[in-house]
Structures are given as structure tokens and as C-alpha cells.
Amino acid sequence: MTENYLEKSQENQKRAWEVVRQSRLVPLWEGIGAKVNLVGSLKIGVLGKHLDIDFHIYTPELKLGQSFDIMAQIAENLGAKSCQFINSAATEEECFEWHLTCADSDNQLWQIDIIQIKQGSKYDGWFENLAEKIKAVMTEEQKQTILKLKFETSENIKISGMEYYKAVIQDNVTDMDELLEWKEKHHFSGIIEW
């Protein structure tokens, strides 16, 4: 049972990397001198049925035109279905948020979140450090439990990656009933601390 979820996750991760290569997002951003970091479930190795890829891009400045130019190329490379832009440059996050939806070669829809962050700002490296902390403490059994829960979660229930990690790793949740009970007791808003 768990083995099957691990295999599904590995297949999804393989497909995720194909989408990343097709997008050319890494060489496009690096071509302007940006630092490109993978974050989220693909980085941690627990990509479930929600097909999402998360990147944080660091640049010395947030230049709107330059960001739009690069994202237009990425969207074109992927035959994007939709693209959302959020300008959070004037907030404490100091970032541009891009949320792109595209289909892979099997017509599976992927969400790619590309957050362009100003170097030296409050969240510079924060999520990368968080991913490393989670990977360092997560056991193989916990990883398999997280994957099982991710694949078993109904589409109409919204649970963030951090909620899965906290529930399983910190509070020893092992099944869906426990997870739903745990979620009822814990209400998070904004960025969830580890």
C-alpha cells in the first residue's frame, strides 16, 4: 500500500523534472544573474497527487518588465493554460509571485509557483532552510506516511505541505482521521513556522 504511494510520488517527481526542463526556467533566470532555488514538496521528496513545483528566484532588484519578459518565455515554452501575477514588492515579503498552470505531455495539469524575492530581504533563504530542516528530521516511515496522507486527501480538503509535515513529524499523526482531527485543532494563517 505505502510502497505504491512511494512509486506514484517518484513517477510524479520524474514528470515534474521534465516540466522544469521544458520550461527552461532555470537557464532563463540564471541568464540575468538570478539565483534559482527549488523549494516545497519536490525539494523535500514528498510530491503527492497535487502536481505543483515551487521555485524561489533571488535577484538584487525586482524589475517588473524583466520579470514579465522571463515569465512570458516560460509560459510560451510550456504552452501555459493560465498565469497569475501578484505584486508583493511593497510588502515585507518583497517579492513578485507568479502562479502558472500548464499541461505536461500526458495532459496532466501542473501548477508552477515562481516567487521572485529581493536578495537580502526578510525571507531570503528562509524556505530553503526550512526544507533542509524537514529533510534532516523526517524518517523514511514519516515520509511514507506523508505521501499516503497526501494521496488520500480528498480534492475538496485544503491542507498545506507544512500542515502535513507538522502533523506527521511533530505530532505523530498516522492516518486520515487523525489528520482531519489535528487540522480541526490547529488553525494557521500566513506563513507557518516550523
PDB file of C-alpha atoms in Angstrom:
ATOM      1  CA  MET A   1       0.000   0.000   0.000  1.00  0.00           C
ATOM      2  CA  THR A   2       2.588   2.612   1.102  1.00  0.00           C
ATOM      3  CA  GLU A   3       5.023   1.269  -1.494  1.00  0.00           C
ATOM      4  CA  ASN A   4       2.504   2.165  -4.191  1.00  0.00           C
ATOM      5  CA  TYR A   5       2.330   5.787  -2.959  1.00  0.00           C
ATOM      6  CA  LEU A   6       6.114   5.999  -2.997  1.00  0.00           C
ATOM      7  CA  GLU A   7       6.161   4.738  -6.593  1.00  0.00           C
ATOM      8  CA  LYS A   8       3.456   7.235  -7.596  1.00  0.00           C
ATOM      9  CA  SER A   9       5.413  10.034  -5.947  1.00  0.00           C
ATOM     10  CA  GLN A  10       8.626   9.036  -7.728  1.00  0.00           C
ATOM     11  CA  GLU A  11       6.800   8.963 -11.069  1.00  0.00           C
ATOM     12  CA  ASN A  12       5.318  12.416 -10.383  1.00  0.00           C
ATOM     13  CA  GLN A  13       8.767  13.728  -9.442  1.00  0.00           C
ATOM     14  CA  LYS A  14      10.211  12.382 -12.700  1.00  0.00           C
ATOM     15  CA  ARG A  15       7.425  14.120 -14.646  1.00  0.00           C
ATOM     16  CA  ALA A  16       7.989  17.323 -12.628  1.00  0.00           C
ATOM     17  CA  TRP A  17      11.614  17.450 -13.733  1.00  0.00           C
ATOM     18  CA  GLU A  18      10.514  17.013 -17.362  1.00  0.00           C
ATOM     19  CA  VAL A  19       8.215  20.034 -16.951  1.00  0.00           C
ATOM     20  CA  VAL A  20      11.073  22.034 -15.392  1.00  0.00           C
ATOM     21  CA  ARG A  21      13.419  21.156 -18.283  1.00  0.00           C
ATOM     22  CA  GLN A  22      10.776  22.048 -20.872  1.00  0.00           C
ATOM     23  CA  SER A  23      10.098  25.383 -19.162  1.00  0.00           C
ATOM     24  CA  ARG A  24      13.774  26.408 -19.361  1.00  0.00           C
ATOM     25  CA  LEU A  25      13.072  28.475 -16.236  1.00  0.00           C
ATOM     26  CA  VAL A  26      16.449  27.734 -14.644  1.00  0.00           C
ATOM     27  CA  PRO A  27      18.622  28.926 -17.575  1.00  0.00           C
ATOM     28  CA  LEU A  28      16.278  31.842 -18.298  1.00  0.00           C
ATOM     29  CA  TRP A  29      16.506  33.199 -14.742  1.00  0.00           C
ATOM     30  CA  GLU A  30      20.207  32.371 -14.377  1.00  0.00           C
ATOM     31  CA  GLY A  31      20.771  34.207 -17.658  1.00  0.00           C
ATOM     32  CA  ILE A  32      20.015  37.502 -15.878  1.00  0.00           C
ATOM     33  CA  GLY A  33      22.208  36.568 -12.899  1.00  0.00           C
ATOM     34  CA  ALA A  34      19.407  35.311 -10.647  1.00  0.00           C
ATOM     35  CA  LYS A  35      19.882  32.589  -8.051  1.00  0.00           C
ATOM     36  CA  VAL A  36      17.336  29.787  -8.620  1.00  0.00           C
ATOM     37  CA  ASN A  37      16.313  27.531  -5.722  1.00  0.00           C
ATOM     38  CA  LEU A  38      13.863  24.653  -5.707  1.00  0.00           C
ATOM     39  CA  VAL A  39      11.641  24.596  -2.591  1.00  0.00           C
ATOM     40  CA  GLY A  40       8.496  22.760  -1.481  1.00  0.00           C
ATOM     41  CA  SER A  41       7.412  19.149  -1.856  1.00  0.00           C
ATOM     42  CA  LEU A  42       9.585  18.373  -4.895  1.00  0.00           C
ATOM     43  CA  LYS A  43      12.660  19.559  -2.969  1.00  0.00           C
ATOM     44  CA  ILE A  44      11.670  17.582   0.131  1.00  0.00           C
ATOM     45  CA  GLY A  45      10.846  14.460  -1.907  1.00  0.00           C
ATOM     46  CA  VAL A  46       7.159  14.195  -0.997  1.00  0.00           C
ATOM     47  CA  LEU A  47       5.373  15.302  -4.160  1.00  0.00           C
ATOM     48  CA  GLY A  48       1.908  13.768  -3.928  1.00  0.00           C
ATOM     49  CA  LYS A  49      -1.080  13.905  -6.244  1.00  0.00           C
ATOM     50  CA  HIS A  50      -1.210  17.724  -6.240  1.00  0.00           C
ATOM     51  CA  LEU A  51       1.123  18.400  -9.165  1.00  0.00           C
ATOM     52  CA  ASP A  52       2.986  21.506  -8.105  1.00  0.00           C
ATOM     53  CA  ILE A  53       6.516  22.775  -8.475  1.00  0.00           C
ATOM     54  CA  ASP A  54       7.872  25.612  -6.354  1.00  0.00           C
ATOM     55  CA  PHE A  55      10.879  27.807  -7.109  1.00  0.00           C
ATOM     56  CA  HIS A  56      12.286  30.827  -5.329  1.00  0.00           C
ATOM     57  CA  ILE A  57      14.264  33.175  -7.529  1.00  0.00           C
ATOM     58  CA  TYR A  58      16.614  35.732  -5.960  1.00  0.00           C
ATOM     59  CA  THR A  59      17.579  38.976  -7.689  1.00  0.00           C
ATOM     60  CA  PRO A  60      19.218  42.170  -6.353  1.00  0.00           C
ATOM     61  CA  GLU A  61      16.217  44.201  -7.561  1.00  0.00           C
ATOM     62  CA  LEU A  62      12.625  43.487  -8.512  1.00  0.00           C
ATOM     63  CA  LYS A  63      12.237  44.778 -12.064  1.00  0.00           C
ATOM     64  CA  LEU A  64       8.687  44.372 -13.271  1.00  0.00           C
ATOM     65  CA  GLY A  65       9.410  44.429 -17.020  1.00  0.00           C
ATOM     66  CA  GLN A  66      12.284  41.972 -16.734  1.00  0.00           C
ATOM     67  CA  SER A  67      10.189  39.582 -14.639  1.00  0.00           C
ATOM     68  CA  PHE A  68       7.302  39.728 -17.132  1.00  0.00           C
ATOM     69  CA  ASP A  69       9.698  39.091 -20.053  1.00  0.00           C
ATOM     70  CA  ILE A  70      11.136  35.946 -18.465  1.00  0.00           C
ATOM     71  CA  MET A  71       7.752  34.627 -17.379  1.00  0.00           C
ATOM     72  CA  ALA A  72       6.374  35.195 -20.897  1.00  0.00           C
ATOM     73  CA  GLN A  73       9.145  32.963 -22.268  1.00  0.00           C
ATOM     74  CA  ILE A  74       8.481  30.285 -19.629  1.00  0.00           C
ATOM     75  CA  ALA A  75       4.731  30.409 -20.304  1.00  0.00           C
ATOM     76  CA  GLU A  76       5.371  30.074 -24.033  1.00  0.00           C
ATOM     77  CA  ASN A  77       7.763  27.126 -23.552  1.00  0.00           C
ATOM     78  CA  LEU A  78       5.115  25.285 -21.545  1.00  0.00           C
ATOM     79  CA  GLY A  79       2.048  26.249 -23.549  1.00  0.00           C
ATOM     80  CA  ALA A  80       0.635  27.756 -20.367  1.00  0.00           C
ATOM     81  CA  LYS A  81      -3.102  27.495 -19.687  1.00  0.00           C
ATOM     82  CA  SER A  82      -3.134  30.350 -17.166  1.00  0.00           C
ATOM     83  CA  CYS A  83      -0.770  32.685 -15.365  1.00  0.00           C
ATOM     84  CA  GLN A  84      -1.392  34.830 -12.289  1.00  0.00           C
ATOM     85  CA  PHE A  85       0.862  37.657 -11.092  1.00  0.00           C
ATOM     86  CA  ILE A  86       0.843  39.180  -7.610  1.00  0.00           C
ATOM     87  CA  ASN A  87       2.985  42.226  -6.869  1.00  0.00           C
ATOM     88  CA  SER A  88       4.122  41.981  -3.247  1.00  0.00           C
ATOM     89  CA  ALA A  89       7.200  44.157  -3.730  1.00  0.00           C
ATOM     90  CA  ALA A  90       5.941  46.803  -1.282  1.00  0.00           C
ATOM     91  CA  THR A  91       5.220  44.264   1.490  1.00  0.00           C
ATOM     92  CA  GLU A  92       7.573  42.638   3.989  1.00  0.00           C
ATOM     93  CA  GLU A  93       7.852  39.691   1.567  1.00  0.00           C
ATOM     94  CA  GLU A  94       9.474  41.964  -1.085  1.00  0.00           C
ATOM     95  CA  CYS A  95       8.587  39.652  -3.946  1.00  0.00           C
ATOM     96  CA  PHE A  96       6.757  39.061  -7.196  1.00  0.00           C
ATOM     97  CA  GLU A  97       4.579  35.959  -7.167  1.00  0.00           C
ATOM     98  CA  TRP A  98       3.901  34.013 -10.355  1.00  0.00           C
ATOM     99  CA  HIS A  99       1.420  31.119 -10.458  1.00  0.00           C
ATOM    100  CA  LEU A 100       1.480  29.292 -13.767  1.00  0.00           C
ATOM    101  CA  THR A 101      -0.721  26.384 -14.867  1.00  0.00           C
ATOM    102  CA  CYS A 102       0.364  24.194 -17.768  1.00  0.00           C
ATOM    103  CA  ALA A 103      -0.199  20.689 -19.128  1.00  0.00           C
ATOM    104  CA  ASP A 104       2.548  18.084 -19.453  1.00  0.00           C
ATOM    105  CA  SER A 105       2.928  15.644 -22.374  1.00  0.00           C
ATOM    106  CA  ASP A 106       0.199  13.432 -20.826  1.00  0.00           C
ATOM    107  CA  ASN A 107      -2.170  16.402 -20.488  1.00  0.00           C
ATOM    108  CA  GLN A 108      -1.795  16.403 -16.696  1.00  0.00           C
ATOM    109  CA  LEU A 109      -2.119  19.926 -15.261  1.00  0.00           C
ATOM    110  CA  TRP A 110       0.782  21.303 -13.245  1.00  0.00           C
ATOM    111  CA  GLN A 111       0.958  24.383 -11.059  1.00  0.00           C
ATOM    112  CA  ILE A 112       4.319  26.122 -11.064  1.00  0.00           C
ATOM    113  CA  ASP A 113       4.828  28.749  -8.384  1.00  0.00           C
ATOM    114  CA  ILE A 114       7.755  31.039  -9.070  1.00  0.00           C
ATOM    115  CA  ILE A 115       8.408  33.575  -6.339  1.00  0.00           C
ATOM    116  CA  GLN A 116      10.957  36.232  -7.253  1.00  0.00           C
ATOM    117  CA  ILE A 117      12.407  37.570  -3.997  1.00  0.00           C
ATOM    118  CA  LYS A 118      14.680  40.544  -3.450  1.00  0.00           C
ATOM    119  CA  GLN A 119      18.088  39.401  -2.207  1.00  0.00           C
ATOM    120  CA  GLY A 120      18.756  40.320   1.402  1.00  0.00           C
ATOM    121  CA  SER A 121      15.066  40.668   2.256  1.00  0.00           C
ATOM    122  CA  LYS A 122      13.376  39.049   5.264  1.00  0.00           C
ATOM    123  CA  TYR A 123      12.642  35.721   3.540  1.00  0.00           C
ATOM    124  CA  ASP A 124      15.922  35.366   1.639  1.00  0.00           C
ATOM    125  CA  GLY A 125      16.794  31.661   2.157  1.00  0.00           C
ATOM    126  CA  TRP A 126      14.065  31.120   4.774  1.00  0.00           C
ATOM    127  CA  PHE A 127      12.103  28.461   2.857  1.00  0.00           C
ATOM    128  CA  GLU A 128      15.262  26.720   1.645  1.00  0.00           C
ATOM    129  CA  ASN A 129      16.465  26.400   5.244  1.00  0.00           C
ATOM    130  CA  LEU A 130      13.044  25.118   6.256  1.00  0.00           C
ATOM    131  CA  ALA A 131      13.134  22.404   3.571  1.00  0.00           C
ATOM    132  CA  GLU A 132      16.571  21.284   4.776  1.00  0.00           C
ATOM    133  CA  LYS A 133      15.371  21.145   8.397  1.00  0.00           C
ATOM    134  CA  ILE A 134      12.388  18.991   7.422  1.00  0.00           C
ATOM    135  CA  LYS A 135      14.528  16.650   5.310  1.00  0.00           C
ATOM    136  CA  ALA A 136      17.027  16.311   8.177  1.00  0.00           C
ATOM    137  CA  VAL A 137      14.445  15.142  10.735  1.00  0.00           C
ATOM    138  CA  MET A 138      11.959  13.250   8.539  1.00  0.00           C
ATOM    139  CA  THR A 139      12.317   9.468   8.830  1.00  0.00           C
ATOM    140  CA  GLU A 140      11.550   7.120   5.941  1.00  0.00           C
ATOM    141  CA  GLU A 141       8.420   5.958   7.781  1.00  0.00           C
ATOM    142  CA  GLN A 142       7.252   9.572   8.215  1.00  0.00           C
ATOM    143  CA  LYS A 143       7.929  10.265   4.539  1.00  0.00           C
ATOM    144  CA  GLN A 144       5.763   7.306   3.548  1.00  0.00           C
ATOM    145  CA  THR A 145       3.014   8.439   5.944  1.00  0.00           C
ATOM    146  CA  ILE A 146       3.088  11.958   4.488  1.00  0.00           C
ATOM    147  CA  LEU A 147       2.820  10.554   0.961  1.00  0.00           C
ATOM    148  CA  LYS A 148      -0.032   8.228   1.964  1.00  0.00           C
ATOM    149  CA  LEU A 149      -1.946  11.140   3.505  1.00  0.00           C
ATOM    150  CA  LYS A 150      -1.274  13.411   0.530  1.00  0.00           C
ATOM    151  CA  PHE A 151      -2.613  10.827  -1.918  1.00  0.00           C
ATOM    152  CA  GLU A 152      -5.614  10.004   0.302  1.00  0.00           C
ATOM    153  CA  THR A 153      -6.665  13.613   0.939  1.00  0.00           C
ATOM    154  CA  SER A 154      -9.898  14.456  -0.861  1.00  0.00           C
ATOM    155  CA  GLU A 155      -9.733  17.178  -3.517  1.00  0.00           C
ATOM    156  CA  ASN A 156     -12.192  19.335  -1.543  1.00  0.00           C
ATOM    157  CA  ILE A 157      -9.956  19.445   1.555  1.00  0.00           C
ATOM    158  CA  LYS A 158      -7.166  22.037   1.581  1.00  0.00           C
ATOM    159  CA  ILE A 159      -4.098  21.015   3.572  1.00  0.00           C
ATOM    160  CA  SER A 160      -0.771  22.763   3.049  1.00  0.00           C
ATOM    161  CA  GLY A 161       2.533  20.933   2.856  1.00  0.00           C
ATOM    162  CA  MET A 162       3.604  22.430   6.176  1.00  0.00           C
ATOM    163  CA  GLU A 163       0.452  21.110   7.830  1.00  0.00           C
ATOM    164  CA  TYR A 164       1.288  17.566   6.686  1.00  0.00           C
ATOM    165  CA  TYR A 165       4.885  17.914   7.936  1.00  0.00           C
ATOM    166  CA  LYS A 166       3.903  19.344  11.314  1.00  0.00           C
ATOM    167  CA  ALA A 167       1.118  16.803  11.847  1.00  0.00           C
ATOM    168  CA  VAL A 168       3.197  13.747  10.945  1.00  0.00           C
ATOM    169  CA  ILE A 169       6.706  14.725  12.075  1.00  0.00           C
ATOM    170  CA  GLN A 170       5.935  16.809  15.151  1.00  0.00           C
ATOM    171  CA  ASP A 171       2.630  15.314  16.337  1.00  0.00           C
ATOM    172  CA  ASN A 172       2.868  11.680  15.131  1.00  0.00           C
ATOM    173  CA  VAL A 173      -0.316  11.711  13.029  1.00  0.00           C
ATOM    174  CA  THR A 174      -0.535   8.443  11.083  1.00  0.00           C
ATOM    175  CA  ASP A 175      -3.923   8.274   9.334  1.00  0.00           C
ATOM    176  CA  MET A 176      -6.552  10.448   7.678  1.00  0.00           C
ATOM    177  CA  ASP A 177      -8.955  10.537  10.641  1.00  0.00           C
ATOM    178  CA  GLU A 178      -6.138  11.737  12.915  1.00  0.00           C
ATOM    179  CA  LEU A 179      -5.076  14.307  10.317  1.00  0.00           C
ATOM    180  CA  LEU A 180      -8.575  15.769   9.996  1.00  0.00           C
ATOM    181  CA  GLU A 181      -8.911  15.895  13.791  1.00  0.00           C
ATOM    182  CA  TRP A 182      -5.466  17.531  14.031  1.00  0.00           C
ATOM    183  CA  LYS A 183      -6.451  20.116  11.396  1.00  0.00           C
ATOM    184  CA  GLU A 184      -9.616  20.984  13.350  1.00  0.00           C
ATOM    185  CA  LYS A 185      -7.468  21.838  16.392  1.00  0.00           C
ATOM    186  CA  HIS A 186      -4.799  23.794  14.522  1.00  0.00           C
ATOM    187  CA  HIS A 187      -5.631  26.909  12.567  1.00  0.00           C
ATOM    188  CA  PHE A 188      -2.839  28.639  10.693  1.00  0.00           C
ATOM    189  CA  SER A 189      -2.774  31.854   8.740  1.00  0.00           C
ATOM    190  CA  GLY A 190       0.088  33.232   6.713  1.00  0.00           C
ATOM    191  CA  ILE A 191       3.490  31.558   6.788  1.00  0.00           C
ATOM    192  CA  ILE A 192       3.582  28.530   9.083  1.00  0.00           C
ATOM    193  CA  GLU A 193       6.613  28.367  11.376  1.00  0.00           C
ATOM    194  CA  TRP A 194       8.490  25.101  11.969  1.00  0.00           C
TER     195      TRP A 194
END
